[in-house]
mmCIF file of C-alpha atoms in Angstrom:
data_model
loop_
_atom_site.group_PDB
_atom_site.id
_atom_site.type_symbol
_atom_site.label_atom_id
_atom_site.label_comp_id
_atom_site.label_asym_id
_atom_site.label_seq_id
_atom_site.Cartn_x
_atom_site.Cartn_y
_atom_site.Cartn_z
ATOM 1 C CA MET A 1 -6.356 -81.439 -12.823
ATOM 2 C CA GLU A 2 -8.273 -82.624 -16.504
ATOM 3 C CA MET A 3 -6.332 -83.275 -19.075
ATOM 4 C CA ASN A 4 -6.822 -82.933 -22.553
ATOM 5 C CA GLN A 5 -6.510 -86.139 -24.858
ATOM 6 C CA LEU A 6 -4.823 -85.705 -28.026
ATOM 7 C CA PRO A 7 -4.730 -85.255 -30.645
ATOM 8 C CA ASN A 8 -6.177 -82.237 -29.922
ATOM 9 C CA ASN A 9 -7.283 -79.502 -32.523
ATOM 10 C CA ASN A 10 -8.979 -77.087 -30.088
ATOM 11 C CA PRO A 11 -8.425 -73.419 -30.919
ATOM 12 C CA THR A 12 -8.558 -72.589 -27.091
ATOM 13 C CA PHE A 13 -6.404 -75.521 -25.896
ATOM 14 C CA ILE A 14 -3.640 -74.580 -28.737
ATOM 15 C CA GLN A 15 -3.635 -70.879 -27.969
ATOM 16 C CA GLN A 16 -2.545 -72.367 -24.273
ATOM 17 C CA LEU A 17 0.520 -73.954 -25.300
ATOM 18 C CA ILE A 18 1.732 -71.890 -27.462
ATOM 19 C CA PRO A 19 2.544 -67.617 -27.585
ATOM 20 C CA GLN A 20 1.620 -66.762 -30.720
ATOM 21 C CA ARG A 21 -1.695 -65.291 -31.573
ATOM 22 C CA SER A 22 -3.927 -65.006 -34.659
ATOM 23 C CA PRO A 23 -3.035 -64.344 -37.442
ATOM 24 C CA ILE A 24 0.489 -65.751 -36.678
ATOM 25 C CA ILE A 25 -0.567 -69.097 -35.664
ATOM 26 C CA MET A 26 1.177 -71.801 -37.695
ATOM 27 C CA VAL A 27 0.055 -74.724 -35.545
ATOM 28 C CA ASP A 28 -4.150 -76.419 -35.070
ATOM 29 C CA THR A 29 -3.137 -78.937 -33.663
ATOM 30 C CA ILE A 30 -1.022 -81.419 -31.208
ATOM 31 C CA LEU A 31 -1.173 -84.850 -32.730
ATOM 32 C CA ALA A 32 1.212 -86.372 -29.984
ATOM 33 C CA TYR A 33 3.374 -85.601 -27.235
ATOM 34 C CA GLU A 34 5.994 -87.898 -25.479
ATOM 35 C CA GLU A 35 9.511 -87.625 -23.616
ATOM 36 C CA MET A 36 11.813 -85.460 -26.202
ATOM 37 C CA LYS A 37 8.914 -85.396 -29.101
ATOM 38 C CA VAL A 38 6.298 -84.066 -30.761
ATOM 39 C CA VAL A 39 3.697 -83.994 -33.228
ATOM 40 C CA GLY A 40 2.163 -80.632 -34.316
ATOM 41 C CA GLY A 41 -0.254 -80.064 -37.702
ATOM 42 C CA LEU A 42 -1.438 -77.526 -39.537
ATOM 43 C CA THR A 43 -3.750 -77.405 -42.544
ATOM 44 C CA ILE A 44 -2.770 -74.668 -45.250
ATOM 45 C CA LYS A 45 -5.758 -71.915 -44.887
ATOM 46 C CA GLU A 46 -6.017 -69.344 -47.738
ATOM 47 C CA GLU A 47 -6.468 -66.484 -44.448
ATOM 48 C CA SER A 48 -2.838 -67.100 -43.493
ATOM 49 C CA ILE A 49 -0.690 -64.000 -43.959
ATOM 50 C CA PHE A 50 1.684 -66.628 -45.317
ATOM 51 C CA VAL A 51 0.150 -67.977 -48.042
ATOM 52 C CA ASN A 52 0.613 -66.460 -51.602
ATOM 53 C CA ASN A 53 -0.338 -68.090 -55.244
ATOM 54 C CA ASN A 54 -2.344 -70.757 -53.269
ATOM 55 C CA GLU A 55 1.197 -72.513 -51.724
ATOM 56 C CA LEU A 56 2.664 -71.772 -47.991
ATOM 57 C CA GLN A 57 5.695 -69.936 -48.662
ATOM 58 C CA GLU A 58 9.122 -70.878 -47.085
ATOM 59 C CA PRO A 59 8.472 -68.017 -44.222
ATOM 60 C CA GLY A 60 5.486 -69.963 -42.977
ATOM 61 C CA ILE A 61 7.012 -73.189 -43.398
ATOM 62 C CA LEU A 62 9.694 -71.935 -40.576
ATOM 63 C CA GLU A 63 7.333 -70.450 -38.595
ATOM 64 C CA HIS A 64 5.179 -74.158 -38.467
ATOM 65 C CA MET A 65 8.364 -75.879 -37.717
ATOM 66 C CA ALA A 66 9.202 -73.482 -34.834
ATOM 67 C CA GLN A 67 5.706 -73.311 -33.475
ATOM 68 C CA THR A 68 5.916 -77.003 -33.369
ATOM 69 C CA VAL A 69 8.483 -76.645 -30.754
ATOM 70 C CA ALA A 70 6.767 -74.417 -28.874
ATOM 71 C CA LEU A 71 4.137 -76.583 -28.816
ATOM 72 C CA TYR A 72 6.616 -79.434 -27.047
ATOM 73 C CA THR A 73 7.610 -76.580 -24.645
ATOM 74 C CA GLY A 74 3.982 -75.098 -24.252
ATOM 75 C CA TYR A 75 2.744 -78.698 -23.321
ATOM 76 C CA GLN A 76 5.324 -79.555 -20.882
ATOM 77 C CA TYR A 77 4.106 -76.227 -18.735
ATOM 78 C CA TYR A 78 0.442 -77.022 -19.468
ATOM 79 C CA ILE A 79 1.136 -80.949 -17.727
ATOM 80 C CA ASN A 80 2.932 -78.832 -14.628
ATOM 81 C CA GLN A 81 -0.242 -76.076 -14.549
ATOM 82 C CA MET A 82 1.780 -73.446 -15.628
ATOM 83 C CA GLN A 83 1.254 -70.736 -18.596
ATOM 84 C CA ALA A 84 3.672 -71.142 -21.339
ATOM 85 C CA PRO A 85 6.743 -69.063 -22.223
ATOM 86 C CA THR A 86 7.483 -67.068 -24.530
ATOM 87 C CA GLY A 87 10.474 -67.984 -26.728
ATOM 88 C CA TYR A 88 12.269 -66.989 -29.841
ATOM 89 C CA ILE A 89 14.254 -68.942 -32.876
ATOM 90 C CA GLY A 90 17.939 -68.694 -31.794
ATOM 91 C CA SER A 91 18.726 -70.048 -35.049
ATOM 92 C CA MET A 92 18.553 -72.605 -37.939
ATOM 93 C CA LYS A 93 20.682 -74.968 -39.051
ATOM 94 C CA SER A 94 20.506 -77.250 -42.571
ATOM 95 C CA ILE A 95 16.963 -76.370 -43.489
ATOM 96 C CA GLU A 96 15.991 -77.863 -46.453
ATOM 97 C CA ILE A 97 12.798 -77.059 -47.952
ATOM 98 C CA VAL A 98 12.317 -79.349 -50.869
ATOM 99 C CA ARG A 99 8.178 -78.156 -52.154
ATOM 100 C CA LEU A 100 5.678 -75.726 -51.402
ATOM 101 C CA PRO A 101 2.364 -77.414 -49.477
ATOM 102 C CA LYS A 102 -0.665 -76.431 -51.181
ATOM 103 C CA LEU A 103 -4.152 -74.634 -49.739
ATOM 104 C CA ASN A 104 -6.081 -77.178 -47.991
ATOM 105 C CA GLU A 105 -2.957 -79.784 -47.463
ATOM 106 C CA GLN A 106 -2.329 -80.902 -44.390
ATOM 107 C CA LEU A 107 1.660 -80.662 -42.238
ATOM 108 C CA ILE A 108 2.446 -82.790 -39.982
ATOM 109 C CA THR A 109 5.759 -81.733 -38.375
ATOM 110 C CA THR A 110 8.194 -84.289 -35.638
ATOM 111 C CA ALA A 111 10.401 -82.602 -33.465
ATOM 112 C CA THR A 112 12.425 -84.842 -31.797
ATOM 113 C CA ILE A 113 14.642 -82.884 -28.996
ATOM 114 C CA LEU A 114 18.145 -83.319 -29.190
ATOM 115 C CA HIS A 115 19.044 -81.038 -26.228
ATOM 116 C CA GLU A 116 17.503 -79.063 -23.928
ATOM 117 C CA VAL A 117 18.925 -76.771 -21.467
ATOM 118 C CA MET A 118 18.219 -73.600 -19.435
ATOM 119 C CA GLY A 119 15.828 -72.958 -22.135
ATOM 120 C CA VAL A 120 17.716 -73.349 -24.723
ATOM 121 C CA THR A 121 16.035 -76.334 -27.473
ATOM 122 C CA LEU A 122 18.113 -78.054 -29.934
ATOM 123 C CA VAL A 123 15.554 -79.891 -32.498
ATOM 124 C CA ASP A 124 15.769 -82.102 -35.283
ATOM 125 C CA ILE A 125 12.673 -81.219 -37.435
ATOM 126 C CA GLU A 126 10.696 -82.683 -40.258
ATOM 127 C CA THR A 127 7.362 -81.910 -41.939
ATOM 128 C CA PHE A 128 5.899 -84.173 -44.108
ATOM 129 C CA CYS A 129 2.838 -83.343 -46.638
ATOM 130 C CA GLN A 130 0.840 -86.009 -47.792
ATOM 131 C CA ASN A 131 3.225 -88.855 -46.814
ATOM 132 C CA GLU A 132 6.375 -86.689 -48.528
ATOM 133 C CA LEU A 133 9.118 -85.301 -46.521
ATOM 134 C CA ILE A 134 8.584 -81.364 -47.884
ATOM 135 C CA ALA A 135 11.243 -79.660 -44.998
ATOM 136 C CA LYS A 136 13.662 -80.503 -42.960
ATOM 137 C CA GLY A 137 16.531 -79.108 -40.592
ATOM 138 C CA GLN A 138 17.771 -77.747 -37.206
ATOM 139 C CA MET A 139 16.247 -75.452 -34.542
ATOM 140 C CA LYS A 140 17.375 -74.006 -31.611
ATOM 141 C CA THR A 141 15.047 -72.193 -29.320
ATOM 142 C CA VAL A 142 15.570 -69.924 -26.533
ATOM 143 C CA ILE A 143 12.401 -69.430 -23.846
ATOM 144 C CA ALA A 144 12.668 -65.628 -23.347
ATOM 145 C CA GLU A 145 14.149 -64.451 -19.786
ATOM 146 C CA THR A 146 11.009 -62.774 -17.856
#
């Protein structure tokens, strides 16, 4: 299997890694992947359903954070030549959003995996915009039963 190089912002490749489809796709780049960590990106576009008054609203930031975690799981499956699973947010804890990013700004989000057991992934997650921490917290995602 030919491995796609990282960073990668090919929309077709990104859609292989996550279960979401337009207009809910809130990651456009996988910047880095390593054991227990992934870095995802998103450039804020006007057509996003989460943009209001030229800013990405809180639900969009949270969805971006969750989809960054999905990139981690999806890339694991990709490496093993398997289709990315569907998952959902199990819980959020200590979420803090400092500011809303504006149109054309780029989010860089790092998810550091704390625990991964039986389809449940617990992560610390931080989102930066122009080298400024704009959101952080903990998130638990769960792979849906098939």
